[in-house]
Every structure is written in structure tokens, then in C-alpha cells.
PDB file of C-alpha atoms in Angstrom:
ATOM      1  CA  UNK A  17     -16.004  18.407 -17.853  1.00  0.00           C
ATOM      2  CA  UNK A  18     -18.494  18.254 -15.041  1.00  0.00           C
ATOM      3  CA  UNK A  19     -19.946  15.035 -15.923  1.00  0.00           C
ATOM      4  CA  UNK A  20     -16.234  13.463 -15.619  1.00  0.00           C
ATOM      5  CA  UNK A  21     -15.653  15.280 -12.363  1.00  0.00           C
ATOM      6  CA  UNK A  22     -19.043  13.678 -11.098  1.00  0.00           C
ATOM      7  CA  UNK A  23     -17.730  10.173 -12.340  1.00  0.00           C
ATOM      8  CA  UNK A  24     -14.157  10.730 -10.378  1.00  0.00           C
ATOM      9  CA  UNK A  25     -16.479  11.743  -7.223  1.00  0.00           C
ATOM     10  CA  UNK A  26     -18.649   8.584  -7.822  1.00  0.00           C
ATOM     11  CA  UNK A  27     -15.606   6.689  -8.434  1.00  0.00           C
ATOM     12  CA  UNK A  28     -14.052   7.956  -5.059  1.00  0.00           C
ATOM     13  CA  UNK A  29     -17.050   6.870  -3.003  1.00  0.00           C
ATOM     14  CA  UNK A  30     -17.220   3.283  -4.540  1.00  0.00           C
ATOM     15  CA  UNK A  31     -13.524   2.991  -3.735  1.00  0.00           C
ATOM     16  CA  UNK A  32     -13.941   4.180  -0.128  1.00  0.00           C
ATOM     17  CA  UNK A  33     -16.738   1.328   0.324  1.00  0.00           C
ATOM     18  CA  UNK A  34     -13.888  -1.182  -0.180  1.00  0.00           C
ATOM     19  CA  UNK A  35     -11.234   0.649   1.664  1.00  0.00           C
ATOM     20  CA  UNK A  36     -10.200  -2.202   3.856  1.00  0.00           C
ATOM     21  CA  UNK A  37      -9.427  -4.193   0.625  1.00  0.00           C
ATOM     22  CA  UNK A  38      -6.998  -1.445  -0.295  1.00  0.00           C
ATOM     23  CA  UNK A  39      -5.590  -1.279   3.217  1.00  0.00           C
ATOM     24  CA  UNK A  40      -5.300  -5.221   3.041  1.00  0.00           C
ATOM     25  CA  UNK A  41      -3.413  -5.113  -0.311  1.00  0.00           C
ATOM     26  CA  UNK A  42      -0.911  -2.410   0.633  1.00  0.00           C
ATOM     27  CA  UNK A  43      -0.100  -4.180   3.618  1.00  0.00           C
ATOM     28  CA  UNK A  44       0.584  -7.646   1.971  1.00  0.00           C
ATOM     29  CA  UNK A  45       2.117  -5.835  -1.062  1.00  0.00           C
ATOM     30  CA  UNK A  46       5.173  -4.974   1.253  1.00  0.00           C
ATOM     31  CA  UNK A  47       5.908  -8.503   1.892  1.00  0.00           C
ATOM     32  CA  UNK A  48       7.565  -9.052  -1.389  1.00  0.00           C
ATOM     33  CA  UNK A  49       9.314  -5.930  -1.060  1.00  0.00           C
ATOM     34  CA  UNK A  50      10.927  -6.743   2.234  1.00  0.00           C
ATOM     35  CA  UNK A  51      12.122 -10.145   0.863  1.00  0.00           C
ATOM     36  CA  UNK A  52      13.626  -7.964  -2.111  1.00  0.00           C
ATOM     37  CA  UNK A  53      15.220  -5.750   0.378  1.00  0.00           C
ATOM     38  CA  UNK A  54      16.648  -8.314   2.500  1.00  0.00           C
ATOM     39  CA  UNK A  55      17.711 -10.134  -0.692  1.00  0.00           C
ATOM     40  CA  UNK A  56      19.828  -6.991  -1.687  1.00  0.00           C
ATOM     41  CA  UNK A  57      20.953  -6.523   1.839  1.00  0.00           C
ATOM     42  CA  UNK A  58      22.518 -10.076   1.796  1.00  0.00           C
ATOM     43  CA  UNK A  59      24.303  -9.384  -1.752  1.00  0.00           C
ATOM     44  CA  UNK A  60      25.992  -6.472  -0.536  1.00  0.00           C
ATOM     45  CA  UNK A  61      27.142  -7.689   2.816  1.00  0.00           C
ATOM     46  CA  UNK A  62      28.758 -10.657   1.067  1.00  0.00           C
ATOM     47  CA  UNK A  63      30.511  -8.366  -1.604  1.00  0.00           C
ATOM     48  CA  UNK A  64      31.945  -6.044   1.629  1.00  0.00           C
ATOM     49  CA  UNK A  65      31.740  -2.718   2.867  1.00  0.00           C
ATOM     50  CA  UNK A  66      31.612   0.097   0.344  1.00  0.00           C
ATOM     51  CA  UNK A  67      30.472  -2.360  -2.217  1.00  0.00           C
ATOM     52  CA  UNK A  68      28.238  -1.461  -5.582  1.00  0.00           C
ATOM     53  CA  UNK A  69      26.155  -3.122  -7.984  1.00  0.00           C
ATOM     54  CA  UNK A  70      26.645  -1.427 -11.172  1.00  0.00           C
ATOM     55  CA  UNK A  71      26.363   2.097 -10.240  1.00  0.00           C
ATOM     56  CA  UNK A  72      24.315   1.673  -7.089  1.00  0.00           C
ATOM     57  CA  UNK A  73      25.417   1.611  -3.221  1.00  0.00           C
ATOM     58  CA  UNK A  74      23.146  -0.366  -0.804  1.00  0.00           C
ATOM     59  CA  UNK A  75      21.633   2.843   0.130  1.00  0.00           C
ATOM     60  CA  UNK A  76      20.991   3.854  -3.438  1.00  0.00           C
ATOM     61  CA  UNK A  77      19.770   0.319  -4.151  1.00  0.00           C
ATOM     62  CA  UNK A  78      17.083   0.266  -1.178  1.00  0.00           C
ATOM     63  CA  UNK A  79      16.189   3.991  -2.148  1.00  0.00           C
ATOM     64  CA  UNK A  80      15.310   2.576  -5.359  1.00  0.00           C
ATOM     65  CA  UNK A  81      12.892  -0.218  -4.390  1.00  0.00           C
ATOM     66  CA  UNK A  82      11.419   2.472  -1.908  1.00  0.00           C
ATOM     67  CA  UNK A  83      10.804   4.825  -4.586  1.00  0.00           C
ATOM     68  CA  UNK A  84       9.533   2.368  -7.054  1.00  0.00           C
ATOM     69  CA  UNK A  85       6.911   1.376  -4.492  1.00  0.00           C
ATOM     70  CA  UNK A  86       5.749   4.839  -4.345  1.00  0.00           C
ATOM     71  CA  UNK A  87       5.452   5.603  -7.860  1.00  0.00           C
ATOM     72  CA  UNK A  88       3.858   2.153  -8.508  1.00  0.00           C
ATOM     73  CA  UNK A  89       1.113   3.176  -5.830  1.00  0.00           C
ATOM     74  CA  UNK A  90       0.563   6.135  -7.712  1.00  0.00           C
ATOM     75  CA  UNK A  91       0.386   4.974 -11.299  1.00  0.00           C
ATOM     76  CA  UNK A  92      -0.285   1.254 -11.327  1.00  0.00           C
ATOM     77  CA  UNK A  93      -3.458  -0.012 -13.115  1.00  0.00           C
ATOM     78  CA  UNK A  94      -5.521  -1.955 -10.819  1.00  0.00           C
ATOM     79  CA  UNK A  95      -8.027  -4.234 -12.720  1.00  0.00           C
ATOM     80  CA  UNK A  96      -9.195  -1.481 -14.922  1.00  0.00           C
ATOM     81  CA  UNK A  97      -8.493  -3.537 -18.069  1.00  0.00           C
ATOM     82  CA  UNK A  98     -10.336  -6.407 -16.441  1.00  0.00           C
ATOM     83  CA  UNK A  99     -13.274  -4.157 -15.967  1.00  0.00           C
ATOM     84  CA  UNK A 100     -13.175  -2.696 -19.543  1.00  0.00           C
ATOM     85  CA  UNK A 101     -13.125  -6.053 -20.993  1.00  0.00           C
ATOM     86  CA  UNK A 102     -15.920  -7.248 -18.686  1.00  0.00           C
ATOM     87  CA  UNK A 103     -17.902  -4.164 -19.777  1.00  0.00           C
ATOM     88  CA  UNK A 104     -17.367  -4.987 -23.536  1.00  0.00           C
ATOM     89  CA  UNK A 105     -18.059  -8.865 -23.083  1.00  0.00           C
ATOM     90  CA  UNK A 106     -21.208  -8.451 -21.069  1.00  0.00           C
ATOM     91  CA  UNK A 107     -22.778  -5.214 -23.243  1.00  0.00           C
ATOM     92  CA  UNK A 108     -22.301  -2.772 -20.604  1.00  0.00           C
ATOM     93  CA  UNK A 109     -20.675  -0.125 -22.866  1.00  0.00           C
ATOM     94  CA  UNK A 110     -24.117   0.030 -24.849  1.00  0.00           C
ATOM     95  CA  UNK A 111     -25.157   2.853 -22.467  1.00  0.00           C
ATOM     96  CA  UNK A 112     -22.276   4.727 -23.518  1.00  0.00           C
ATOM     97  CA  UNK A 113     -22.990   4.871 -27.111  1.00  0.00           C
ATOM     98  CA  UNK A 114     -26.356   6.274 -26.382  1.00  0.00           C
ATOM     99  CA  UNK A 115     -25.373   8.879 -24.079  1.00  0.00           C
ATOM    100  CA  UNK A 116     -22.763  12.110 -24.554  1.00  0.00           C
ATOM    101  CA  UNK A 117     -20.274  10.295 -22.524  1.00  0.00           C
ATOM    102  CA  UNK A 118     -16.981   9.338 -23.878  1.00  0.00           C
ATOM    103  CA  UNK A 119     -15.691   5.760 -22.502  1.00  0.00           C
ATOM    104  CA  UNK A 120     -12.099   6.407 -22.547  1.00  0.00           C
ATOM    105  CA  UNK A 121     -12.554   9.592 -20.244  1.00  0.00           C
ATOM    106  CA  UNK A 122     -14.984   7.954 -18.099  1.00  0.00           C
ATOM    107  CA  UNK A 123     -12.631   5.217 -17.293  1.00  0.00           C
ATOM    108  CA  UNK A 124      -9.762   7.599 -16.872  1.00  0.00           C
ATOM    109  CA  UNK A 125     -11.787   9.563 -14.428  1.00  0.00           C
ATOM    110  CA  UNK A 126     -12.479   6.359 -12.536  1.00  0.00           C
ATOM    111  CA  UNK A 127      -8.619   5.324 -12.907  1.00  0.00           C
ATOM    112  CA  UNK A 128      -7.666   8.566 -11.172  1.00  0.00           C
ATOM    113  CA  UNK A 129     -10.177   8.097  -8.379  1.00  0.00           C
ATOM    114  CA  UNK A 130      -8.951   4.591  -7.780  1.00  0.00           C
ATOM    115  CA  UNK A 131      -5.320   5.774  -7.512  1.00  0.00           C
ATOM    116  CA  UNK A 132      -6.225   8.803  -5.172  1.00  0.00           C
ATOM    117  CA  UNK A 133      -8.259   6.488  -2.938  1.00  0.00           C
ATOM    118  CA  UNK A 134      -5.871   3.487  -2.981  1.00  0.00           C
ATOM    119  CA  UNK A 135      -2.799   6.249  -1.995  1.00  0.00           C
ATOM    120  CA  UNK A 136      -5.019   7.713   0.688  1.00  0.00           C
ATOM    121  CA  UNK A 137      -5.703   4.336   2.113  1.00  0.00           C
ATOM    122  CA  UNK A 138      -2.084   2.874   1.761  1.00  0.00           C
ATOM    123  CA  UNK A 139      -0.349   6.139   2.959  1.00  0.00           C
ATOM    124  CA  UNK A 140       0.081   5.279   6.494  1.00  0.00           C
ATOM    125  CA  UNK A 141       1.365   1.839   6.385  1.00  0.00           C
ATOM    126  CA  UNK A 142       3.886   3.110   3.465  1.00  0.00           C
ATOM    127  CA  UNK A 143       5.124   6.141   5.592  1.00  0.00           C
ATOM    128  CA  UNK A 144       5.724   3.450   8.328  1.00  0.00           C
ATOM    129  CA  UNK A 145       7.531   1.256   6.226  1.00  0.00           C
ATOM    130  CA  UNK A 146       9.662   3.998   4.671  1.00  0.00           C
ATOM    131  CA  UNK A 147      10.373   5.308   8.075  1.00  0.00           C
ATOM    132  CA  UNK A 148      12.025   2.216   8.821  1.00  0.00           C
ATOM    133  CA  UNK A 149      14.269   2.468   6.269  1.00  0.00           C
ATOM    134  CA  UNK A 150      14.847   6.159   6.427  1.00  0.00           C
ATOM    135  CA  UNK A 151      18.606   5.978   6.820  1.00  0.00           C
ATOM    136  CA  UNK A 152      18.699   4.641   3.196  1.00  0.00           C
ATOM    137  CA  UNK A 153      16.226   7.545   1.935  1.00  0.00           C
ATOM    138  CA  UNK A 154      17.807  10.060  -0.418  1.00  0.00           C
ATOM    139  CA  UNK A 155      16.762  13.529  -1.116  1.00  0.00           C
ATOM    140  CA  UNK A 156      15.880  14.293  -4.726  1.00  0.00           C
ATOM    141  CA  UNK A 157      19.068  15.048  -6.788  1.00  0.00           C
ATOM    142  CA  UNK A 158      17.950  18.902  -7.201  1.00  0.00           C
ATOM    143  CA  UNK A 159      15.030  20.926  -8.228  1.00  0.00           C
ATOM    144  CA  UNK A 160      15.004  20.029 -11.719  1.00  0.00           C
ATOM    145  CA  UNK A 161      15.158  16.504 -10.722  1.00  0.00           C
ATOM    146  CA  UNK A 162      12.293  16.566  -8.757  1.00  0.00           C
ATOM    147  CA  UNK A 163      10.197  18.687 -11.197  1.00  0.00           C
ATOM    148  CA  UNK A 164      10.943  16.093 -13.973  1.00  0.00           C
ATOM    149  CA  UNK A 165      10.140  13.247 -11.632  1.00  0.00           C
ATOM    150  CA  UNK A 166       6.651  14.593 -11.043  1.00  0.00           C
ATOM    151  CA  UNK A 167       6.213  15.257 -14.749  1.00  0.00           C
ATOM    152  CA  UNK A 168       7.286  11.889 -15.498  1.00  0.00           C
ATOM    153  CA  UNK A 169       4.915  10.361 -12.905  1.00  0.00           C
ATOM    154  CA  UNK A 170       1.940  12.184 -14.294  1.00  0.00           C
ATOM    155  CA  UNK A 171       2.753  10.868 -17.739  1.00  0.00           C
ATOM    156  CA  UNK A 172       3.623   7.104 -16.454  1.00  0.00           C
ATOM    157  CA  UNK A 173       0.083   7.214 -14.941  1.00  0.00           C
ATOM    158  CA  UNK A 174      -1.527   7.991 -18.660  1.00  0.00           C
ATOM    159  CA  UNK A 175       0.936   5.678 -20.308  1.00  0.00           C
ATOM    160  CA  UNK A 176      -0.151   2.503 -17.940  1.00  0.00           C
ATOM    161  CA  UNK A 177      -3.676   3.657 -18.470  1.00  0.00           C
ATOM    162  CA  UNK A 178      -3.741   4.066 -22.278  1.00  0.00           C
ATOM    163  CA  UNK A 179      -1.571   0.837 -22.465  1.00  0.00           C
ATOM    164  CA  UNK A 180      -3.992  -1.225 -20.389  1.00  0.00           C
ATOM    165  CA  UNK A 181      -7.058   0.331 -22.228  1.00  0.00           C
ATOM    166  CA  UNK A 182      -5.774  -0.411 -25.723  1.00  0.00           C
ATOM    167  CA  UNK A 183      -5.009  -4.159 -24.259  1.00  0.00           C
ATOM    168  CA  UNK A 184      -8.503  -4.572 -22.982  1.00  0.00           C
ATOM    169  CA  UNK A 185      -9.942  -3.616 -26.442  1.00  0.00           C
ATOM    170  CA  UNK A 186      -9.245  -7.012 -27.465  1.00  0.00           C
ATOM    171  CA  UNK A 187     -12.397  -7.992 -25.860  1.00  0.00           C
ATOM    172  CA  UNK A 188     -13.844  -6.891 -29.066  1.00  0.00           C
ATOM    173  CA  UNK A 189     -12.389  -9.748 -30.946  1.00  0.00           C
ATOM    174  CA  UNK A 190     -11.753 -12.392 -28.361  1.00  0.00           C
ATOM    175  CA  UNK A 191     -13.724 -13.872 -25.522  1.00  0.00           C
ATOM    176  CA  UNK A 192     -11.195 -13.943 -22.781  1.00  0.00           C
ATOM    177  CA  UNK A 193      -8.380 -11.567 -22.866  1.00  0.00           C
ATOM    178  CA  UNK A 194      -6.584 -12.601 -19.642  1.00  0.00           C
ATOM    179  CA  UNK A 195      -3.748 -14.391 -21.519  1.00  0.00           C
ATOM    180  CA  UNK A 196      -2.798 -11.220 -23.184  1.00  0.00           C
ATOM    181  CA  UNK A 197      -2.898  -9.331 -20.168  1.00  0.00           C
ATOM    182  CA  UNK A 198      -0.580 -11.606 -18.242  1.00  0.00           C
ATOM    183  CA  UNK A 199       1.818 -11.736 -21.051  1.00  0.00           C
ATOM    184  CA  UNK A 200       1.860  -7.969 -20.919  1.00  0.00           C
ATOM    185  CA  UNK A 201       2.239  -7.733 -17.390  1.00  0.00           C
ATOM    186  CA  UNK A 202       5.092 -10.347 -17.359  1.00  0.00           C
ATOM    187  CA  UNK A 203       6.828  -8.153 -19.855  1.00  0.00           C
ATOM    188  CA  UNK A 204       6.151  -4.785 -18.004  1.00  0.00           C
ATOM    189  CA  UNK A 205       7.047  -6.336 -14.547  1.00  0.00           C
ATOM    190  CA  UNK A 206      10.830  -6.994 -16.022  1.00  0.00           C
ATOM    191  CA  UNK A 207      11.121  -4.637 -18.602  1.00  0.00           C
ATOM    192  CA  UNK A 208      10.052  -1.381 -16.321  1.00  0.00           C
ATOM    193  CA  UNK A 209      12.436  -1.818 -13.638  1.00  0.00           C
ATOM    194  CA  UNK A 210      10.256  -3.368 -11.233  1.00  0.00           C
ATOM    195  CA  UNK A 211      12.317  -6.212 -10.549  1.00  0.00           C
ATOM    196  CA  UNK A 212      15.672  -4.531 -10.638  1.00  0.00           C
ATOM    197  CA  UNK A 213      17.165  -1.197 -12.047  1.00  0.00           C
ATOM    198  CA  UNK A 214      17.464  -1.536 -15.991  1.00  0.00           C
ATOM    199  CA  UNK A 215      21.097   0.168 -16.046  1.00  0.00           C
ATOM    200  CA  UNK A 216      22.663  -2.848 -13.913  1.00  0.00           C
ATOM    201  CA  UNK A 217      21.800  -4.801 -17.416  1.00  0.00           C
ATOM    202  CA  UNK A 218      24.492  -5.075 -20.211  1.00  0.00           C
ATOM    203  CA  UNK A 219      24.174  -1.718 -22.055  1.00  0.00           C
ATOM    204  CA  UNK A 220      22.981  -3.288 -25.358  1.00  0.00           C
ATOM    205  CA  UNK A 221      19.840  -4.780 -23.718  1.00  0.00           C
ATOM    206  CA  UNK A 222      19.300  -1.560 -21.749  1.00  0.00           C
ATOM    207  CA  UNK A 223      19.433   0.535 -25.031  1.00  0.00           C
ATOM    208  CA  UNK A 224      16.977  -2.181 -26.644  1.00  0.00           C
ATOM    209  CA  UNK A 225      14.697  -1.627 -23.807  1.00  0.00           C
ATOM    210  CA  UNK A 226      14.471   2.016 -24.577  1.00  0.00           C
ATOM    211  CA  UNK A 227      12.926   1.155 -27.866  1.00  0.00           C
ATOM    212  CA  UNK A 228       9.765   0.155 -25.856  1.00  0.00           C
ATOM    213  CA  UNK A 229       7.347   2.013 -23.683  1.00  0.00           C
ATOM    214  CA  UNK A 230       8.352  -0.118 -20.516  1.00  0.00           C
ATOM    215  CA  UNK A 231      11.258   1.995 -18.994  1.00  0.00           C
ATOM    216  CA  UNK A 232       8.865   4.887 -19.004  1.00  0.00           C
ATOM    217  CA  UNK A 233       6.509   2.977 -16.898  1.00  0.00           C
ATOM    218  CA  UNK A 234       8.678   2.831 -13.816  1.00  0.00           C
ATOM    219  CA  UNK A 235      12.306   2.974 -14.005  1.00  0.00           C
ATOM    220  CA  UNK A 236      12.511   6.492 -16.022  1.00  0.00           C
ATOM    221  CA  UNK A 237      10.539   8.642 -12.996  1.00  0.00           C
ATOM    222  CA  UNK A 238      12.743   6.965 -10.165  1.00  0.00           C
ATOM    223  CA  UNK A 239      15.878   7.444 -12.081  1.00  0.00           C
ATOM    224  CA  UNK A 240      15.275  11.152 -12.531  1.00  0.00           C
ATOM    225  CA  UNK A 241      14.630  11.601  -8.785  1.00  0.00           C
ATOM    226  CA  UNK A 242      17.871   9.949  -7.961  1.00  0.00           C
ATOM    227  CA  UNK A 243      19.778  11.691 -10.706  1.00  0.00           C
ATOM    228  CA  UNK A 244      20.799   8.853 -12.772  1.00  0.00           C
ATOM    229  CA  UNK A 245      19.133  10.593 -15.613  1.00  0.00           C
ATOM    230  CA  UNK A 246      19.688  14.495 -15.646  1.00  0.00           C
ATOM    231  CA  UNK A 247      20.234  17.248 -18.115  1.00  0.00           C
ATOM    232  CA  UNK A 248      19.821  16.902 -21.768  1.00  0.00           C
ATOM    233  CA  UNK A 249      19.113  13.211 -21.454  1.00  0.00           C
ATOM    234  CA  UNK A 250      16.274  13.988 -18.869  1.00  0.00           C
ATOM    235  CA  UNK A 251      14.776  16.507 -21.374  1.00  0.00           C
ATOM    236  CA  UNK A 252      15.226  14.033 -24.154  1.00  0.00           C
ATOM    237  CA  UNK A 253      13.594  11.252 -22.227  1.00  0.00           C
ATOM    238  CA  UNK A 254      10.648  13.279 -21.228  1.00  0.00           C
ATOM    239  CA  UNK A 255       9.997  13.953 -24.615  1.00  0.00           C
ATOM    240  CA  UNK A 256      10.165  10.397 -25.732  1.00  0.00           C
ATOM    241  CA  UNK A 257       7.951   9.508 -22.787  1.00  0.00           C
ATOM    242  CA  UNK A 258       5.440  12.064 -24.021  1.00  0.00           C
ATOM    243  CA  UNK A 259       5.422  10.473 -27.431  1.00  0.00           C
ATOM    244  CA  UNK A 260       4.550   6.844 -26.065  1.00  0.00           C
ATOM    245  CA  UNK A 261       1.636   8.598 -24.134  1.00  0.00           C
ATOM    246  CA  UNK A 262       0.555  10.037 -27.388  1.00  0.00           C
ATOM    247  CA  UNK A 263       0.983   6.992 -29.309  1.00  0.00           C
ATOM    248  CA  UNK A 264      -0.701   4.655 -26.783  1.00  0.00           C
ATOM    249  CA  UNK A 265      -3.502   7.193 -26.524  1.00  0.00           C
ATOM    250  CA  UNK A 266      -4.197   7.135 -30.333  1.00  0.00           C
ATOM    251  CA  UNK A 267      -3.616   3.199 -30.293  1.00  0.00           C
ATOM    252  CA  UNK A 268      -6.665   3.167 -27.920  1.00  0.00           C
ATOM    253  CA  UNK A 269      -8.679   5.456 -29.720  1.00  0.00           C
ATOM    254  CA  UNK A 270      -7.883   3.285 -33.001  1.00  0.00           C
ATOM    255  CA  UNK A 271      -8.626   0.010 -31.199  1.00  0.00           C
ATOM    256  CA  UNK A 272     -12.082   1.589 -29.965  1.00  0.00           C
ATOM    257  CA  UNK A 273     -13.046   2.731 -33.248  1.00  0.00           C
ATOM    258  CA  UNK A 274     -12.551  -0.741 -34.900  1.00  0.00           C
ATOM    259  CA  UNK A 275     -13.791  -2.708 -32.296  1.00  0.00           C
ATOM    260  CA  UNK A 276     -17.156  -0.747 -31.929  1.00  0.00           C
ATOM    261  CA  UNK A 277     -17.831  -1.592 -35.501  1.00  0.00           C
ATOM    262  CA  UNK A 278     -17.952  -5.215 -34.996  1.00  0.00           C
ATOM    263  CA  UNK A 279     -19.519  -4.858 -31.345  1.00  0.00           C
ATOM    264  CA  UNK A 280     -22.880  -6.764 -30.906  1.00  0.00           C
ATOM    265  CA  UNK A 281     -24.341  -6.205 -27.549  1.00  0.00           C
ATOM    266  CA  UNK A 282     -25.103  -9.172 -25.644  1.00  0.00           C
ATOM    267  CA  UNK A 283     -26.573  -7.703 -22.398  1.00  0.00           C
ATOM    268  CA  UNK A 284     -26.538  -4.300 -20.564  1.00  0.00           C
TER     269      UNK A 284
END
């Protein structure tokens, strides 16, 4: 593991070189969030005092989006899929075929270093922003909810990474993978609960989404924290999320094994 620890440290150093970019991304990323919060405040104001949308009061709805922002900062894939596809297209993976380094664990080390660096740089503006809405913030529903949420966040990060890694493997077969990445991002943005909480959807549609990995990429850990999912349902959800992590891991391994058979180095 020492070599991957070294990759992690190198990734931290490289990311800190572009810390202003991380800071700018974090600051400008708060602008759409402000717009969404203002929109929901207007919706609730029009419904009258004590109104709710689905099972959410105004405070719970704003808490949902604030928590979503934190989970997204901890788990979102940031250009890793593009970089992996570029490595394949440009022949840079040739060096990993000649050295005792597993490319998947190499990229995972860089992914973790990138998330930690981003969170460190974005922490101050994020805390200031959340302090402005402190009256809406809710505490965890309990110790089990907090522990379950932390486990779910760790698995969310792995699920996001393995999914993006498997998608990037398409670069072995097609020259440009951007279309596929954008399609996946569009589905994920809506079906993961990024745009709105999934439990305000019609029950049939919500249940259908749980047959996909998308709810476990964002909505699930936030719902655990807020107590929307608890007890046996929480345990069952954690096992399902773990199953999706394992499935996407083996999918990533399978795509690499098949793709490397048709790989022809064009550079590197």
C-alpha cells in the first residue's frame, strides 16, 4: 500500500497547486444553491405558514439541500472520468502495464486526494454559507442515523468513482466518451436527488428509481442523516448500497480486462 500512499500524497501536492481553482469552483457552485433555496422559500411562502411539501417542512427542505452540498463535496467525481479516458486515448496507461501498479487503485488514490483537497479549500466558504442558514440546520436524527450516514457517504464516494471509472473504460472502444458521460450525468443529477428529494415523487416512480444505483449516490446518505430512512429500512438500504458498490467495482474490472485486450498504444 506504500506506493498508493505515495500517489495520494503526490495527488495532494498537485491539487494544492490549483487551490484557487478549487476555491473559485466552490464559491461559484454556491450560486445555483442560493437560487434553489430562494425558489423553495418562495414556494413555501405561497403555501402559507406551517406548510409542507411531501414530508418536508421549509426547515427540512433547506437542510436537505445544505446536507446535499456537503455530501456532494465529499463524494463527487471531479474530471476523473475525463482524465481516465484521456490516459487511454493518449496511450498513457502503457506505463501501468509495465509496472506493478494497479491502475484502478492508482486512480482511486488520486480521487481521494482530490476530494480531501477540495473539501479543505472549500471548507471556509461552505461553513460561512451554512452559518447564514443556521436556523434551518437540523441535528442528526440520532446516533444510528449519524453512523449510518457516515457509512453511506463512504460507499457513495466509492459508488461514484467505480461508476465513472467503468464509464471511462468506453474509451477503449470509442474515440470520444463525452456524450456518454453527459448522458450519465443527466440521469444521475435527477435520479440521485440532486435536483429535489426523491420522496416527493409519485411512490411508483420513487420505487422504480431504487432499482438503480442513483438514489444511493446522494439522496440515501442525506435521508439517513435526517431520519427519513431509519431502522430495518436503513440496514437494508446500506446492504443494497454495498451491493451496488461491489457490482460497479466488478463492472469496472471487467471493462478494463476486456478493453485492455484491444488496447493499442498511440503515445505515452
